[in-house]
Amino acid sequence: MIIVKDVYKIIGGKVLFESLTFEINEGQKIGLVGRNGSGKSTLFRLITKEETLDGGDLFIKKGLSIGYLKQIPDRFKGTAKEYLETAFSELHHLLIDMQRLEREMLDPDKMEKALQHYGEVQDQFTERGGYEMEAMISQVANGLHIEELLDLPYDDLSGGEKTKLSLAKILLEKPDVLLLDEPTNHLDIVAIEWLEQYLIQYKGAVCIISHDRSFLDHTVSNIVDLESGEAQHYKGNYSSFEHQKEEQLLAEFHQYQEQQKKIKKMKEAIRRLRQWANEANPPNPKLFKKAKSMERALEKMEKINRPIIDPKKMGLTLQAEGRSGNDVLTAEEVTKGYQGRLILDEINLNLRYKERLAIVGANGSGKSTLLKLLLQQEVPDAGTIKQGSSIQIGYLPQNPLDGVNEQQRMIDYFREHIRVTEGQARHLLAAFMFYGYDVFQKIANLSGGERMRLKLAIFMHEGVNLLVLDEPTNHLDVESQEVLEEALEHFEGTVVGVSHDRYFLNRCFKETAYLVGGMLYRYLGSYNETKEKWNKLTDKPVKRASSSSKMETSKSTKKDTTVEEKIIKLEQDLNDIDEVMKRKTDVDELMTLQEKKDVLTEHIDLLYETWLN
């Protein structure tokens, strides 16, 4: 369907591709992976002809329709729903024809001819799914959780909301080939899982650029790895690719080692032949000739380049300098609303030293709001937030350098936070893959991944003991995600994080709290281990008062029902801890779990007193 052959491309004076070959065949599901800057998005722009080839060929099957989801959304005047309706432009032309013919049918002179023509146009409209337009828009809008955006002006939407609408429009167009550039970046977990199922059933070809390893595992059956301007093809999903690439690299390294041994032996043989030829009396021309012949063979030998077994990664280690108190963050009966809408409803949370808690929920459920309240960046409408003693917070928001001077140089921003000389700063930043004159770039020119790496470099040298993470993997390539995950594993402090990256959640967090209907439900276990409990929470109808009346209701009028619910939930948590303790043998882990159990028991006793009184 699409063939890119021997492509040569220069970007900013740097050769990106020298002789790149890549193809998309009918029905294929491909994951396009590689480091930030390897040329993945450029390859998509070459296919859509937004970028021109500097050499090589591009072949696209005649009449092929291509849907391209960009990282930067389209521009459009009108409502969000009208934007989605542009996916059915051909059907709209038929609809306009039908409306014109309906008017003509009212004219006795034109009625007969208009009636005949109307039947033909209506048949075309029906065959092409014209009467299903509303249902299709509703299906995709519900799946991607954008129903509430449909009546809003497109220009008023955020970049993330526009990206979701762009994805919805492309899915409605049902092109022969879908090119999706980071489609999960602005979706919550529920929408990501819906999109996975949609793409699995999609009849056309799909090529996806993504750093979301779980998403690729569920959606693709081929991986193309862009590295050093070349495309390597692998059968299977992302996990299979990682295994294959590791085996391939080890095999290549073995071949390289064997060839190096052979070269060493040949060089030694050539040296000895020359030595023997010179020592002979008279000098032996046959030995000289044999040495020369071996030299030519060595020159003609196709040398194997040393494979890069462990490519350069950012050197991130997070040291918790000085421990915090046992109670790190505490929220008691915290309520928060905006413009009459209740977001958080009497949330209780006790985050203790060394705990790793993931907060998961649908978009708009209040995850980022809760983080801002815990950080005391916002004030609750009711309830209290307490920060424990001796905490040093490292906060990593979704856009880590928002509000900074975009014209400031990277190195100057780094030195504002870390008091070091320019030479020391350059050395420290090199560990985060900022080399040479890269450190003098203006912040305005940094990519999302580079901004994240810069903030992590500052954290590493600030000695934080509480990490608060809001979608930290959004802009990081897989290698940088892996470094962050390894650093968190060895971090001795406390971590609370919001993420829709299931691989990251499962690897880094032992506890998961779900925000549903303004309430927080906390469970022991990773996302995969507790997902069923979330499903039950979202399936359960939540009976709530209207936003404005709920905000004004006093605690005394609703105490009985909410206290009983809290007791049931906490007793379930207590049972979960007992189950975990049965499987544990590590003394430190058992002590931590016992502490948590004691706190829960005390809390339940107090709730029983309140309930009975």
XYZ file of N, CA and C in Angstrom, residues 388-601:
642
model
N 3.709 16.427 56.314
C 4.497 15.933 57.433
C 5.783 16.715 57.641
N 6.510 16.351 58.681
C 7.747 17.061 59.020
C 8.896 16.620 58.117
N 9.819 17.543 57.882
C 11.083 17.292 57.163
C 10.889 16.750 55.753
N 9.814 17.201 55.063
C 9.646 16.706 53.690
C 10.258 17.706 52.705
N 10.934 17.151 51.708
C 11.511 17.925 50.613
C 10.828 17.417 49.338
N 9.938 18.235 48.764
C 9.067 17.773 47.676
C 9.698 18.008 46.306
N 9.624 16.983 45.469
C 9.943 17.120 44.046
C 8.666 16.896 43.267
N 8.146 17.965 42.639
C 6.866 17.885 41.906
C 7.137 17.891 40.415
N 6.679 16.854 39.731
C 6.875 16.737 38.287
C 5.509 16.815 37.608
N 5.087 18.026 37.179
C 3.778 18.153 36.529
C 3.833 17.669 35.074
N 2.663 17.638 34.421
C 2.596 17.156 33.036
C 3.455 18.015 32.109
N 3.459 19.316 32.345
C 4.302 20.228 31.559
C 5.288 20.873 32.529
N 6.463 20.244 32.723
C 7.318 20.587 33.865
C 7.923 21.978 33.862
N 7.958 22.664 32.721
C 8.568 24.000 32.715
C 7.562 25.102 32.388
N 6.276 24.830 32.626
C 5.255 25.855 32.392
C 5.523 27.070 33.278
N 5.393 28.256 32.693
C 5.540 29.485 33.474
C 6.956 30.005 33.576
N 7.946 29.247 33.064
C 9.333 29.743 33.125
C 9.595 30.644 31.928
N 10.679 31.406 32.011
C 11.076 32.291 30.914
C 11.570 31.449 29.738
N 10.788 31.416 28.670
C 11.113 30.557 27.517
C 12.395 31.001 26.803
N 12.797 32.237 27.015
C 14.014 32.736 26.347
C 15.277 32.465 27.169
N 15.090 31.946 28.369
C 16.236 31.634 29.230
C 16.982 30.413 28.696
N 18.310 30.418 28.845
C 19.091 29.264 28.409
C 18.932 28.117 29.406
N 18.988 26.904 28.887
C 18.816 25.724 29.737
C 19.809 25.706 30.885
N 21.071 25.976 30.606
C 22.111 25.892 31.631
C 21.879 26.928 32.731
N 21.365 28.110 32.355
C 21.093 29.156 33.351
C 19.936 28.745 34.264
N 18.912 28.131 33.674
C 17.772 27.646 34.473
C 18.244 26.574 35.458
N 19.092 25.674 34.989
C 19.623 24.598 35.847
C 20.421 25.199 37.006
N 21.263 26.209 36.711
C 22.135 26.789 37.746
C 21.356 27.665 38.735
N 20.145 28.114 38.354
C 19.295 28.826 39.310
C 18.884 27.913 40.465
N 18.725 26.618 40.138
C 18.271 25.642 41.137
C 19.429 24.902 41.799
N 20.478 24.637 41.039
C 21.631 23.881 41.544
C 22.854 24.793 41.490
N 23.382 25.189 42.642
C 24.476 26.160 42.720
C 25.814 25.503 42.372
N 26.166 25.553 41.104
C 27.427 24.977 40.615
C 28.021 25.914 39.563
N 29.302 25.696 39.217
C 29.931 26.493 38.157
C 29.377 26.047 36.801
N 29.646 26.840 35.767
C 29.170 26.489 34.427
C 29.762 25.156 33.968
N 31.057 24.959 34.255
C 31.710 23.704 33.874
C 31.085 22.504 34.579
N 30.805 22.649 35.875
C 30.165 21.561 36.630
C 28.755 21.287 36.101
N 28.046 22.373 35.766
C 26.682 22.222 35.236
C 26.699 21.444 33.922
N 27.668 21.766 33.053
C 27.763 21.062 31.766
C 28.034 19.575 31.990
N 28.867 19.279 32.967
C 29.193 17.890 33.289
C 27.952 17.155 33.823
N 27.201 17.813 34.720
C 26.011 17.185 35.302
C 24.922 16.978 34.244
N 24.762 17.959 33.348
C 23.730 17.857 32.313
C 24.082 16.810 31.255
N 25.370 16.565 31.057
C 25.791 15.532 30.101
C 25.261 14.159 30.514
N 25.128 13.946 31.829
C 24.584 12.667 32.316
C 23.125 12.492 31.918
N 22.468 13.609 31.549
C 21.077 13.562 31.099
C 20.970 13.760 29.588
N 22.083 13.432 28.889
C 22.147 13.430 27.422
C 22.028 14.834 26.814
N 22.496 15.851 27.539
C 22.634 17.192 26.976
C 24.131 17.434 26.766
N 24.576 17.293 25.527
C 26.005 17.319 25.246
C 26.418 18.627 24.557
N 27.683 19.007 24.780
C 28.282 20.143 24.061
C 27.457 21.400 24.177
N 27.171 21.997 23.010
C 26.463 23.281 22.990
C 24.950 23.137 23.184
N 24.473 21.879 23.318
C 23.038 21.662 23.615
C 22.618 22.418 24.871
N 23.531 22.537 25.842
C 23.182 23.132 27.145
C 22.899 24.628 27.036
N 23.276 25.244 25.901
C 23.052 26.691 25.730
C 21.763 26.982 24.957
N 20.989 25.924 24.650
C 19.708 26.131 23.962
C 18.746 26.928 24.840
N 17.867 27.691 24.191
C 16.797 28.362 24.933
C 15.732 27.325 25.293
N 15.076 27.533 26.415
C 14.029 26.604 26.866
C 12.925 26.494 25.819
N 12.670 27.591 25.086
C 11.636 27.579 24.046
C 11.890 26.501 22.991
N 13.164 26.140 22.785
C 13.518 25.175 21.734
C 13.562 23.725 22.225
N 13.273 23.504 23.516
C 13.350 22.140 24.055
C 12.062 21.370 23.769
N 12.203 20.093 23.429
C 11.041 19.227 23.238
C 10.457 18.860 24.600
N 9.274 18.226 24.576
C 8.646 17.798 25.836
C 9.541 16.855 26.611
N 10.185 15.905 25.915
C 11.077 14.951 26.571
C 12.301 15.618 27.167
N 12.846 16.617 26.451
C 14.032 17.340 26.950
C 13.684 18.154 28.195
N 12.496 18.748 28.216
C 12.051 19.514 29.391
C 11.926 18.597 30.610
N 11.386 17.381 30.369
C 11.231 16.418 31.457
C 12.600 15.990 31.988
N 13.552 15.759 31.078
C 14.899 15.336 31.490
C 15.594 16.435 32.294
N 15.395 17.696 31.877
C 16.004 18.818 32.590
C 15.470 18.900 34.018
N 14.153 18.717 34.179
C 13.549 18.782 35.511
C 14.043 17.621 36.381
N 14.178 16.441 35.776
C 14.685 15.278 36.512
C 16.135 15.496 36.950
N 16.920 16.168 36.099
C 18.314 16.475 36.449
C 18.371 17.358 37.695
N 17.433 18.307 37.795
C 17.375 19.191 38.971
C 16.974 18.387 40.212
N 15.951 17.539 40.062
C 15.505 16.709 41.190
C 16.652 15.873 41.742
N 17.447 15.310 40.838
C 18.515 14.399 41.249
C 19.496 15.094 42.191
N 19.693 16.395 41.983
C 20.692 17.120 42.777
C 20.065 17.980 43.886
N 18.737 17.941 44.023
C 18.071 18.695 45.094
C 17.865 17.857 46.352
N 17.987 16.535 46.226
C 17.820 15.667 47.399
C 16.398 15.613 47.900
N 15.412 15.403 47.009
C 14.018 15.334 47.433
C 13.756 14.005 48.156
N 12.785 13.994 49.091
C 12.406 12.736 49.746
C 10.926 12.402 49.557
N 10.200 13.289 48.835
C 8.818 12.996 48.428
C 8.677 13.373 46.959
N 8.365 12.400 46.137
C 8.153 12.654 44.714
C 6.658 12.663 44.420
N 6.189 13.747 43.791
C 4.798 13.859 43.365
C 4.814 13.940 41.843
N 4.288 12.901 41.188
C 4.412 12.751 39.737
C 3.048 12.856 39.061
N 2.933 13.748 38.076
C 1.689 13.896 37.317
C 1.976 13.562 35.853
N 1.627 12.351 35.434
C 1.868 11.850 34.068
C 3.339 12.017 33.668
N 4.286 11.441 34.421
C 5.709 11.698 34.154
C 6.241 11.057 32.876
N 5.569 10.019 32.350
C 6.110 9.315 31.178
C 5.602 9.875 29.856
N 4.713 10.896 29.915
C 4.069 11.396 28.693
C 5.039 11.749 27.575
N 6.157 12.407 27.914
C 7.049 12.917 26.877
C 8.382 12.177 26.814
N 8.522 11.082 27.571
C 9.799 10.371 27.604
C 9.792 9.203 26.628
N 10.925 9.003 25.927
C 11.033 7.802 25.098
C 11.194 6.588 26.013
N 11.094 5.387 25.424
C 11.064 4.166 26.239
C 12.326 4.025 27.077
N 13.503 4.336 26.487
C 14.757 4.215 27.241
C 14.745 5.118 28.472
N 14.250 6.352 28.304
C 14.198 7.288 29.439
C 13.151 6.856 30.462
N 12.030 6.265 29.989
C 11.034 5.724 30.919
C 11.655 4.628 31.782
N 12.434 3.761 31.138
C 13.070 2.654 31.862
C 14.043 3.177 32.925
N 14.777 4.248 32.582
C 15.709 4.841 33.546
C 14.934 5.421 34.733
N 13.818 6.114 34.444
C 12.986 6.677 35.516
C 12.451 5.560 36.410
N 11.990 4.465 35.800
C 11.448 3.335 36.569
C 12.514 2.717 37.475
N 13.714 2.547 36.926
C 14.809 1.977 37.728
C 15.177 2.909 38.886
N 15.197 4.231 38.607
C 15.527 5.207 39.654
C 14.488 5.173 40.773
N 13.202 5.053 40.407
C 12.141 5.000 41.414
C 12.242 3.725 42.262
N 12.654 2.617 41.619
C 12.813 1.355 42.357
C 13.838 1.485 43.482
N 14.885 2.290 43.245
C 15.958 2.431 44.231
C 15.788 3.663 45.126
N 14.741 4.463 44.862
C 14.486 5.681 45.632
C 14.017 5.304 47.036
N 14.630 5.891 48.046
C 14.334 5.520 49.436
C 13.217 6.355 50.056
N 12.683 7.307 49.293
C 11.641 8.173 49.836
C 10.243 7.674 49.522
N 9.293 8.621 49.516
C 7.872 8.333 49.308
C 7.471 8.822 47.921
N 6.555 8.085 47.270
C 6.134 8.454 45.907
C 4.615 8.396 45.804
N 4.023 9.467 45.273
C 2.609 9.449 44.892
C 2.541 9.932 43.445
N 1.806 9.203 42.605
C 1.819 9.546 41.189
C 0.497 9.308 40.494
N 0.229 10.163 39.505
C -0.910 10.012 38.604
C -0.360 9.609 37.247
N -0.929 8.567 36.642
C -0.454 8.152 35.320
C -1.519 7.326 34.616
N -1.481 7.370 33.271
C -2.341 6.454 32.492
C -1.483 5.386 31.812
N -0.186 5.361 32.128
C 0.742 4.390 31.539
C 0.721 3.121 32.394
N 0.037 2.084 31.899
C -0.186 0.881 32.704
C 1.113 0.144 33.016
N 2.052 0.152 32.069
C 3.342 -0.507 32.319
C 4.039 0.166 33.503
N 4.055 1.507 33.488
C 4.668 2.302 34.557
C 3.958 2.063 35.887
N 2.619 2.064 35.869
C 1.837 1.846 37.091
C 2.136 0.482 37.700
N 2.169 -0.534 36.847
C 2.370 -1.906 37.348
C 3.779 -2.127 37.884
N 4.759 -1.441 37.293
C 6.140 -1.660 37.716
C 6.493 -0.866 38.978
N 5.922 0.323 39.128
C 6.436 1.250 40.152
C 5.555 1.424 41.387
N 4.315 0.938 41.370
C 3.415 1.239 42.489
C 2.818 -0.035 43.087
N 2.935 -0.157 44.420
C 2.430 -1.339 45.138
C 1.010 -1.120 45.644
N 0.552 0.136 45.622
C -0.816 0.446 46.035
C -1.462 1.332 44.983
N -2.781 1.175 44.826
C -3.507 1.936 43.808
C -4.774 2.510 44.425
N -4.996 3.810 44.205
C -6.217 4.470 44.678
C -7.002 4.954 43.468
N -8.295 4.670 43.443
C -9.145 5.039 42.310
C -10.078 6.175 42.704
N -10.142 7.207 41.863
C -11.067 8.321 42.061
C -12.318 8.058 41.238
N -13.427 7.825 41.919
C -14.700 7.540 41.243
C -15.788 8.350 41.936
N -16.504 9.162 41.152
C -17.608 9.936 41.723
C -17.207 10.850 42.845
N -15.981 11.385 42.788
C -15.506 12.313 43.805
C -14.952 11.651 45.045
N -14.992 10.312 45.098
C -14.511 9.595 46.291
C -13.274 8.770 45.942
N -12.416 8.566 46.944
C -11.146 7.867 46.747
C -11.215 6.473 47.386
N -10.902 5.465 46.566
C -10.920 4.069 47.029
C -9.507 3.514 46.889
N -8.911 3.118 48.014
C -7.505 2.707 48.024
C -7.375 1.197 48.247
N -6.503 0.564 47.431
C -6.311 -0.886 47.518
C -4.828 -1.235 47.485
N -4.479 -2.315 48.165
C -3.135 -2.868 48.064
C -3.012 -3.599 46.737
N -1.940 -3.343 46.005
C -1.729 -4.025 44.730
C -1.539 -3.042 43.595
N -0.949 -3.524 42.500
C -0.709 -2.703 41.308
C -2.015 -2.490 40.544
N -1.947 -1.735 39.442
C -3.141 -1.487 38.614
C -3.742 -2.799 38.123
N -2.912 -3.688 37.562
C -3.421 -4.961 37.042
C -4.075 -5.797 38.147
N -3.486 -5.737 39.344
C -3.983 -6.549 40.454
C -5.294 -6.011 41.045
N -5.561 -4.717 40.827
C -6.746 -4.103 41.453
C -7.777 -3.599 40.443
N -7.493 -3.792 39.159
C -8.359 -3.236 38.111
C -9.812 -3.716 38.242
N -9.999 -4.991 38.608
C -11.358 -5.535 38.743
C -12.166 -4.766 39.781
N -11.473 -4.313 40.841
C -12.166 -3.553 41.886
C -12.625 -2.196 41.339
N -11.797 -1.616 40.472
C -12.184 -0.350 39.826
C -13.397 -0.568 38.922
N -13.371 -1.663 38.162
C -14.499 -1.965 37.268
C -15.800 -2.069 38.054
N -15.733 -2.706 39.227
C -16.933 -2.843 40.057
C -17.415 -1.481 40.559
N -16.452 -0.606 40.898
C -16.804 0.739 41.372
C -17.498 1.547 40.281
N -16.996 1.433 39.048
C -17.570 2.233 37.948
C -18.881 1.645 37.455
N -19.087 0.325 37.640
C -20.356 -0.301 37.253
C -21.473 0.048 38.230
N -21.055 0.293 39.499
C -22.022 0.558 40.583
C -22.626 1.952 40.402
N -23.981 2.097 40.346
C -24.569 3.431 40.223
C -24.269 4.277 41.449
N -23.836 5.512 41.205
C -23.511 6.408 42.328
C -24.627 7.443 42.453
N -25.379 7.364 43.524
C -26.484 8.304 43.735
C -25.932 9.523 44.454
N -25.965 10.659 43.769
C -25.395 11.860 44.371
C -26.413 12.996 44.283
N -26.317 13.905 45.215
C -27.145 15.108 45.159
C -26.607 16.004 44.055
N -27.413 16.998 43.634
C -26.923 17.925 42.625
C -25.724 18.678 43.182
N -24.871 19.162 42.286
C -23.600 19.762 42.707
C -23.809 20.904 43.689
N -24.694 21.837 43.343
C -24.819 23.028 44.181
C -25.390 22.683 45.554
N -26.436 21.817 45.577
C -27.024 21.483 46.881
C -26.060 20.647 47.699
N -25.280 19.763 47.034
C -24.337 18.899 47.753
C -23.262 19.737 48.428
N -22.815 20.799 47.742
C -21.755 21.638 48.302
C -22.247 22.353 49.560
N -23.564 22.578 49.636
C -24.091 23.348 50.760
C -24.569 22.445 51.900
N -24.694 21.137 51.649
C -25.217 20.218 52.677
C -24.255 20.103 53.836
N -24.747 20.180 55.046
C -23.866 20.048 56.216
C -23.490 18.590 56.421
N -22.344 18.366 57.093
C -21.858 16.998 57.313
C -22.874 16.176 58.113
N -23.581 16.817 59.037
C -24.473 16.070 59.926
C -25.617 15.398 59.161
N -26.089 15.985 58.055
C -27.240 15.427 57.330
C -26.889 14.217 56.498
N -25.591 13.972 56.210
C -25.234 12.837 55.351
C -24.287 11.873 56.041
N -24.051 12.079 57.323
C -23.014 11.313 58.023
C -23.332 9.825 58.069
N -24.604 9.471 58.348
C -24.957 8.068 58.572
C -24.606 7.179 57.376
N -25.012 7.616 56.157
C -24.790 6.774 54.979
C -23.311 6.701 54.625
N -22.594 7.847 54.664
C -21.188 7.841 54.245
C -20.309 7.100 55.241
N -20.609 7.192 56.558
C -19.800 6.507 57.575
C -19.887 5.002 57.380
N -21.093 4.505 57.119
C -21.268 3.062 56.911
C -20.451 2.597 55.689
N -20.513 3.381 54.601
C -19.739 3.031 53.392
C -18.244 2.998 53.697
N -17.774 3.989 54.487
C -16.344 4.062 54.810
C -15.907 2.870 55.665
N -16.761 2.475 56.599
C -16.430 1.321 57.445
C -16.281 0.063 56.593
N -17.248 -0.145 55.679
C -17.205 -1.326 54.799
C -15.920 -1.326 53.971
N -15.578 -0.147 53.433
C -14.384 -0.044 52.582
C -13.112 -0.312 53.390
N -13.017 0.302 54.582
C -11.811 0.141 55.401
C -11.652 -1.293 55.910
N -12.775 -1.944 56.203
C -12.691 -3.348 56.635
C -12.207 -4.240 55.491
N -12.611 -3.886 54.256
C -12.102 -4.618 53.085
C -10.597 -4.411 52.940
N -10.161 -3.141 53.183
C -8.723 -2.839 53.131
C -7.959 -3.652 54.178
N -8.565 -3.787 55.352
C -7.954 -4.560 56.437
C -7.795 -6.030 56.035
N -8.828 -6.571 55.394
C -8.761 -7.950 54.892
C -7.663 -8.109 53.845
N -7.554 -7.095 52.965
C -6.510 -7.120 51.920
C -5.122 -7.183 52.558
N -4.917 -6.370 53.612
C -3.610 -6.361 54.290
C -3.324 -7.735 54.902
N -4.336 -8.327 55.528
C -4.155 -9.667 56.116
C -3.729 -10.680 55.062
N -4.363 -10.597 53.879
C -4.031 -11.535 52.793
C -2.588 -11.353 52.332
N -2.180 -10.076 52.208
C -0.810 -9.782 51.772
C 0.198 -10.268 52.811
N -0.117 -10.052 54.097
C 0.805 -10.450 55.177
C 1.035 -11.963 55.217
N 0.015 -12.711 54.800
C 0.163 -14.185 54.765
C 1.230 -14.615 53.770
N 1.422 -13.784 52.723
C 2.364 -14.168 51.657
C 3.752 -13.593 51.864
N 3.909 -12.641 52.799
C 5.187 -11.961 52.994
C 6.070 -12.692 54.008
N 7.382 -12.618 53.781
C 8.357 -13.182 54.747
C 9.359 -12.130 55.203
N 9.460 -11.023 54.455
C 10.418 -9.975 54.796
C 9.949 -9.230 56.051
N 10.814 -9.156 57.065
C 10.449 -8.572 58.362
C 10.065 -7.101 58.228
N 10.879 -6.307 57.450
C 10.603 -4.872 57.291
C 9.236 -4.647 56.653
N 8.925 -5.440 55.602
C 7.636 -5.295 54.922
C 6.487 -5.659 55.866
N 6.668 -6.719 56.656
C 5.628 -7.123 57.605
C 5.391 -6.052 58.670
N 6.492 -5.401 59.113
C 6.371 -4.319 60.116
C 5.579 -3.145 59.539
N 5.904 -2.785 58.295
C 5.201 -1.669 57.636
C 3.719 -1.984 57.499
N 3.404 -3.221 57.067
C 2.009 -3.623 56.903
C 1.274 -3.636 58.246
N 1.966 -4.064 59.311
C 1.349 -4.087 60.640
C 1.024 -2.673 61.107
N 1.957 -1.725 60.841
C 1.711 -0.311 61.193
C 0.447 0.192 60.497
N 0.353 -0.154 59.209
C -0.804 0.281 58.422
C -2.088 -0.347 58.965
N -1.983 -1.615 59.348
C -3.130 -2.332 59.899
C -3.602 -1.682 61.206
N -2.640 -1.292 62.060
C -2.973 -0.649 63.336
C -3.701 0.674 63.115
N -3.197 1.461 62.139
C -3.822 2.761 61.833
C -5.255 2.550 61.341
N -5.434 1.563 60.440
C -6.769 1.276 59.894
C -7.731 0.837 60.994
N -7.252 -0.046 61.877
C -8.092 -0.551 62.972
C -8.564 0.597 63.858
